[in-house]
Short mmCIF file of C-alpha atoms in Angstrom, two decimals:
data_model
loop_
_atom_site.label_atom_id
_atom_site.label_comp_id
_atom_site.label_asym_id
_atom_site.label_seq_id
_atom_site.Cartn_x
_atom_site.Cartn_y
_atom_site.Cartn_z
CA GLY A 174 -42.78 40.22 8.89
CA ALA A 175 -42.82 36.49 8.42
CA VAL A 176 -41.59 34.39 11.32
CA VAL A 177 -40.30 30.85 11.52
CA SER A 178 -40.00 29.16 14.89
CA GLN A 179 -38.28 25.98 16.03
CA HIS A 180 -38.90 23.80 19.04
CA PRO A 181 -37.07 22.93 21.12
CA SER A 182 -34.30 25.51 21.06
CA ARG A 183 -31.93 23.02 22.61
CA VAL A 184 -32.16 19.35 23.51
CA ILE A 185 -29.91 16.80 25.11
CA CYS A 186 -30.57 13.13 24.48
CA LYS A 187 -28.84 9.85 25.16
CA SER A 188 -27.13 7.85 22.45
CA GLY A 189 -29.55 5.45 20.78
CA THR A 190 -32.68 7.47 21.43
CA SER A 191 -34.69 9.53 18.93
CA VAL A 192 -35.44 13.22 19.08
CA LYS A 193 -37.98 15.30 17.15
CA ILE A 194 -37.43 18.91 16.11
CA GLU A 195 -40.34 21.06 14.96
CA CYS A 196 -40.24 23.90 12.46
CA ARG A 197 -43.28 26.16 12.20
CA SER A 198 -44.17 29.04 9.94
CA LEU A 199 -46.13 31.28 12.29
CA ASP A 200 -47.91 33.70 9.98
CA PHE A 201 -47.71 32.20 6.53
CA GLN A 202 -48.18 28.90 4.81
CA ALA A 203 -45.13 27.06 3.59
CA THR A 204 -45.56 24.27 1.08
CA THR A 205 -41.81 23.78 1.18
CA MET A 206 -39.35 23.94 4.04
CA PHE A 207 -35.64 23.26 4.10
CA TRP A 208 -33.54 21.63 6.79
CA TYR A 209 -29.89 22.52 7.35
CA ARG A 210 -27.24 21.26 9.72
CA GLN A 211 -24.38 23.33 11.05
CA PHE A 212 -21.40 21.93 12.90
CA PRO A 213 -19.33 24.25 15.14
CA LYS A 214 -17.42 26.90 13.21
CA GLN A 215 -18.72 25.57 9.92
CA SER A 216 -21.26 26.66 7.37
CA LEU A 217 -24.86 25.55 6.99
CA MET A 218 -25.22 22.41 4.93
CA LEU A 219 -28.53 21.58 3.29
CA MET A 220 -29.86 18.23 4.47
CA ALA A 221 -33.23 17.95 2.79
CA THR A 222 -36.21 19.66 1.22
CA SER A 223 -39.48 19.06 3.00
CA ASN A 224 -42.59 19.11 0.82
CA GLU A 225 -46.10 19.33 2.27
CA GLY A 226 -48.04 16.18 1.53
CA SER A 227 -45.21 14.32 -0.17
CA LYS A 228 -41.88 12.71 0.58
CA ALA A 229 -38.87 14.79 1.42
CA THR A 230 -35.96 15.13 -0.96
CA TYR A 231 -32.61 14.39 0.67
CA GLU A 232 -29.22 15.74 -0.34
CA GLN A 233 -26.49 13.33 -1.29
CA GLY A 234 -24.92 11.71 1.73
CA VAL A 235 -27.84 12.35 4.10
CA GLU A 236 -29.40 9.14 5.41
CA LYS A 237 -33.15 9.37 4.90
CA ASP A 238 -33.83 6.52 7.32
CA LYS A 239 -31.90 8.29 10.05
CA PHE A 240 -33.29 11.79 9.51
CA LEU A 241 -37.05 11.37 9.12
CA ILE A 242 -38.89 14.39 7.80
CA ASN A 243 -42.64 14.87 7.97
CA HIS A 244 -44.41 17.89 6.48
CA ALA A 245 -47.98 17.10 7.41
CA SER A 246 -49.41 20.61 7.29
CA LEU A 247 -48.74 23.91 5.56
CA THR A 248 -47.21 25.38 8.72
CA LEU A 249 -45.32 22.49 10.29
CA SER A 250 -42.37 20.32 9.32
CA THR A 251 -40.66 17.94 11.72
CA LEU A 252 -37.20 16.41 11.64
CA THR A 253 -36.71 13.26 13.70
CA VAL A 254 -33.17 12.12 14.36
CA THR A 255 -33.46 8.38 14.95
CA SER A 256 -31.01 6.33 16.96
CA ALA A 257 -28.98 9.43 17.66
CA HIS A 258 -25.22 9.18 18.14
CA PRO A 259 -22.73 11.75 19.44
CA GLU A 260 -21.69 12.60 15.88
CA ASP A 261 -25.26 13.80 15.24
CA SER A 262 -24.71 16.58 17.75
CA SER A 263 -25.13 19.76 15.77
CA PHE A 264 -27.16 22.91 15.23
CA TYR A 265 -30.22 22.14 13.12
CA ILE A 266 -31.86 25.04 11.29
CA CYS A 267 -34.96 25.13 9.15
CA SER A 268 -36.08 27.70 6.64
CA ALA A 269 -39.33 28.39 4.85
CA PRO A 270 -40.08 30.55 1.82
CA THR A 271 -43.24 32.58 1.82
CA SER A 272 -45.80 31.83 -0.85
CA GLY A 273 -49.21 33.05 -1.86
CA GLY A 274 -50.31 36.46 -0.69
CA TYR A 275 -46.82 37.91 -0.67
CA LYS A 276 -45.71 40.17 -3.49
CA THR A 277 -42.25 38.70 -3.56
CA TYR A 278 -40.94 35.44 -2.26
CA GLU A 279 -38.68 35.66 0.72
CA GLN A 280 -37.11 32.92 2.72
CA TYR A 281 -37.00 33.00 6.49
CA PHE A 282 -34.79 30.98 8.77
CA GLY A 283 -35.68 29.60 12.14
CA PRO A 284 -33.60 30.30 15.25
CA GLY A 285 -32.09 26.81 15.24
CA THR A 286 -32.11 23.81 17.55
CA ARG A 287 -28.96 22.77 19.37
CA LEU A 288 -28.86 18.97 19.65
CA THR A 289 -26.39 17.34 22.00
CA VAL A 290 -26.18 13.54 22.07
CA THR A 291 -24.44 12.10 25.11
CA GLY B 1090 -24.29 21.14 -8.08
CA GLU B 1091 -23.68 24.67 -6.91
CA ASN B 1092 -20.48 25.47 -5.02
CA VAL B 1093 -19.93 28.79 -3.26
CA GLU B 1094 -16.52 29.98 -2.13
CA GLN B 1095 -15.92 32.92 0.20
CA HIS B 1096 -12.92 35.00 1.23
CA PRO B 1097 -11.53 35.91 3.64
CA SER B 1098 -12.43 33.39 6.33
CA THR B 1099 -11.63 35.93 9.05
CA LEU B 1100 -11.56 39.71 8.86
CA SER B 1101 -10.64 42.22 11.52
CA VAL B 1102 -11.21 45.94 10.99
CA GLN B 1103 -11.10 49.08 13.08
CA GLU B 1104 -14.41 50.69 13.93
CA GLY B 1105 -15.37 53.11 11.21
CA ASP B 1106 -13.39 51.34 8.50
CA SER B 1107 -14.93 49.39 5.65
CA ALA B 1108 -15.15 45.63 5.33
CA VAL B 1109 -15.30 43.71 2.08
CA ILE B 1110 -16.17 40.04 1.65
CA LYS B 1111 -15.92 38.34 -1.72
CA CYS B 1112 -17.64 35.25 -3.05
CA THR B 1113 -17.68 33.16 -6.18
CA TYR B 1114 -20.22 30.63 -7.35
CA SER B 1115 -20.06 27.85 -9.89
CA ASP B 1116 -23.56 27.34 -11.30
CA SER B 1117 -24.46 29.89 -13.96
CA ALA B 1118 -28.15 29.00 -13.42
CA SER B 1119 -28.12 30.65 -9.98
CA ASN B 1120 -30.15 33.85 -9.98
CA TYR B 1121 -30.49 34.87 -6.36
CA PHE B 1122 -27.64 35.82 -4.03
CA PRO B 1123 -28.49 36.52 -0.40
CA TRP B 1124 -26.14 37.52 2.39
CA TYR B 1125 -26.72 36.41 5.95
CA LYS B 1126 -25.41 37.54 9.31
CA GLN B 1127 -25.24 34.93 12.03
CA GLU B 1128 -24.61 35.70 15.66
CA LEU B 1129 -23.47 33.02 18.06
CA GLY B 1130 -26.16 30.47 18.82
CA LYS B 1131 -28.72 32.02 16.47
CA GLY B 1132 -30.11 31.30 13.06
CA PRO B 1133 -28.91 33.26 10.02
CA GLN B 1134 -30.51 36.63 9.39
CA LEU B 1135 -30.89 37.99 5.88
CA ILE B 1136 -29.19 41.38 5.64
CA ILE B 1137 -29.32 42.04 1.91
CA ASP B 1138 -29.83 40.17 -1.32
CA ILE B 1139 -29.34 40.73 -5.02
CA ARG B 1140 -30.95 39.16 -8.03
CA SER B 1141 -29.20 38.35 -11.28
CA ASN B 1142 -30.79 41.18 -13.23
CA VAL B 1143 -29.16 43.77 -10.98
CA GLY B 1144 -25.47 44.65 -10.76
CA GLU B 1145 -25.50 46.56 -7.50
CA LYS B 1146 -27.76 47.17 -4.53
CA LYS B 1147 -27.34 49.36 -1.49
CA ASP B 1148 -29.10 49.56 1.85
CA GLN B 1149 -27.69 52.21 4.17
CA ARG B 1150 -24.18 51.04 5.17
CA ILE B 1151 -24.39 47.77 3.26
CA ALA B 1152 -23.93 47.27 -0.46
CA VAL B 1153 -23.64 44.23 -2.69
CA THR B 1154 -22.27 43.93 -6.18
CA LEU B 1155 -22.75 41.12 -8.66
CA ASN B 1156 -20.74 40.24 -11.74
CA LYS B 1157 -22.71 37.45 -13.34
CA THR B 1158 -20.25 36.98 -16.17
CA ALA B 1159 -17.40 36.30 -13.78
CA LYS B 1160 -19.66 34.62 -11.23
CA HIS B 1161 -18.43 36.96 -8.50
CA PHE B 1162 -20.38 38.84 -5.86
CA SER B 1163 -19.25 40.97 -2.96
CA LEU B 1164 -20.51 42.50 0.27
CA HIS B 1165 -19.35 45.94 1.34
CA ILE B 1166 -19.98 47.29 4.83
CA THR B 1167 -19.02 50.90 5.40
CA GLU B 1168 -18.56 52.75 8.69
CA THR B 1169 -18.34 49.50 10.59
CA GLN B 1170 -19.57 49.34 14.16
CA PRO B 1171 -18.81 46.82 16.94
CA GLU B 1172 -22.31 45.39 16.57
CA ASP B 1173 -21.41 44.39 13.02
CA SER B 1174 -19.14 41.70 14.51
CA ALA B 1175 -20.58 38.33 13.52
CA VAL B 1176 -20.18 35.56 10.96
CA TYR B 1177 -21.32 36.52 7.48
CA PHE B 1178 -22.37 34.00 4.86
CA CYS B 1179 -22.83 34.57 1.18
CA ALA B 1180 -25.13 32.18 -0.62
CA ALA B 1181 -26.53 31.31 -4.01
CA SER B 1182 -29.86 29.96 -5.10
CA MET B 1183 -32.01 29.51 -8.19
CA ALA B 1184 -34.65 31.76 -6.67
CA SER B 1185 -35.57 33.44 -3.40
CA TYR B 1186 -37.95 30.57 -2.59
CA ASP B 1187 -35.51 27.79 -3.43
CA LYS B 1188 -32.86 25.95 -1.41
CA VAL B 1189 -29.85 28.03 -0.50
CA ILE B 1190 -26.24 26.93 -0.91
CA PHE B 1191 -24.03 28.69 1.60
CA GLY B 1192 -20.44 29.79 1.38
CA PRO B 1193 -18.07 28.78 4.20
CA GLY B 1194 -18.49 32.05 6.08
CA THR B 1195 -16.42 35.04 7.17
CA SER B 1196 -15.90 35.88 10.81
CA LEU B 1197 -15.87 39.66 11.05
CA SER B 1198 -14.48 41.41 14.09
CA VAL B 1199 -14.87 45.16 14.45
CA ILE B 1200 -12.40 46.54 16.95
CA PRO B 1201 -13.64 49.58 18.93
#
């Protein structure tokens, strides 16, 4: 079945620095990917829609200049948290729907990236 | 936009009993309703889904029902096992390839 990977699985960074999280579709092409954030004991909240070759679409309340999204290829989307602060510490999860070559569209979630900002 | 509510927030059942989780959604344009199981420290895993043209779907011990008129959908797990213990999320979307709006989650504990 389709697989979505994320790298790194966990990262610790210092306040004020930037950190990049990668989301890859391993065996299918994804023209669209979605980024979610999950705080402890809470639900997943959609942050943005990443579109290959075009600008990302951000949900209301998500700072686009702080959470930079790049979807430069059909298998890779990156989320860069710029000038990270402790309140950005969270579990970041991406998802990608299959397209083209699959009989039905399914959406697959990555394993998540645990970001801790000290 | 879409808003998904979910009850109960926590559920504890004896092994072998059934567990039921109920959700409501607000946007009548939603057509796809997936359910996810999330274990600690992992991403959500799709366990079953239902589309708006179907009222019920079953997969072994798991079943989902959908009442599109009332905007209600439910997850039923029968013969629960300790490994069913996890957080379960209902969700709604326009389509299986579209963004997913999650409910707040239900923490299920199955007591051996």
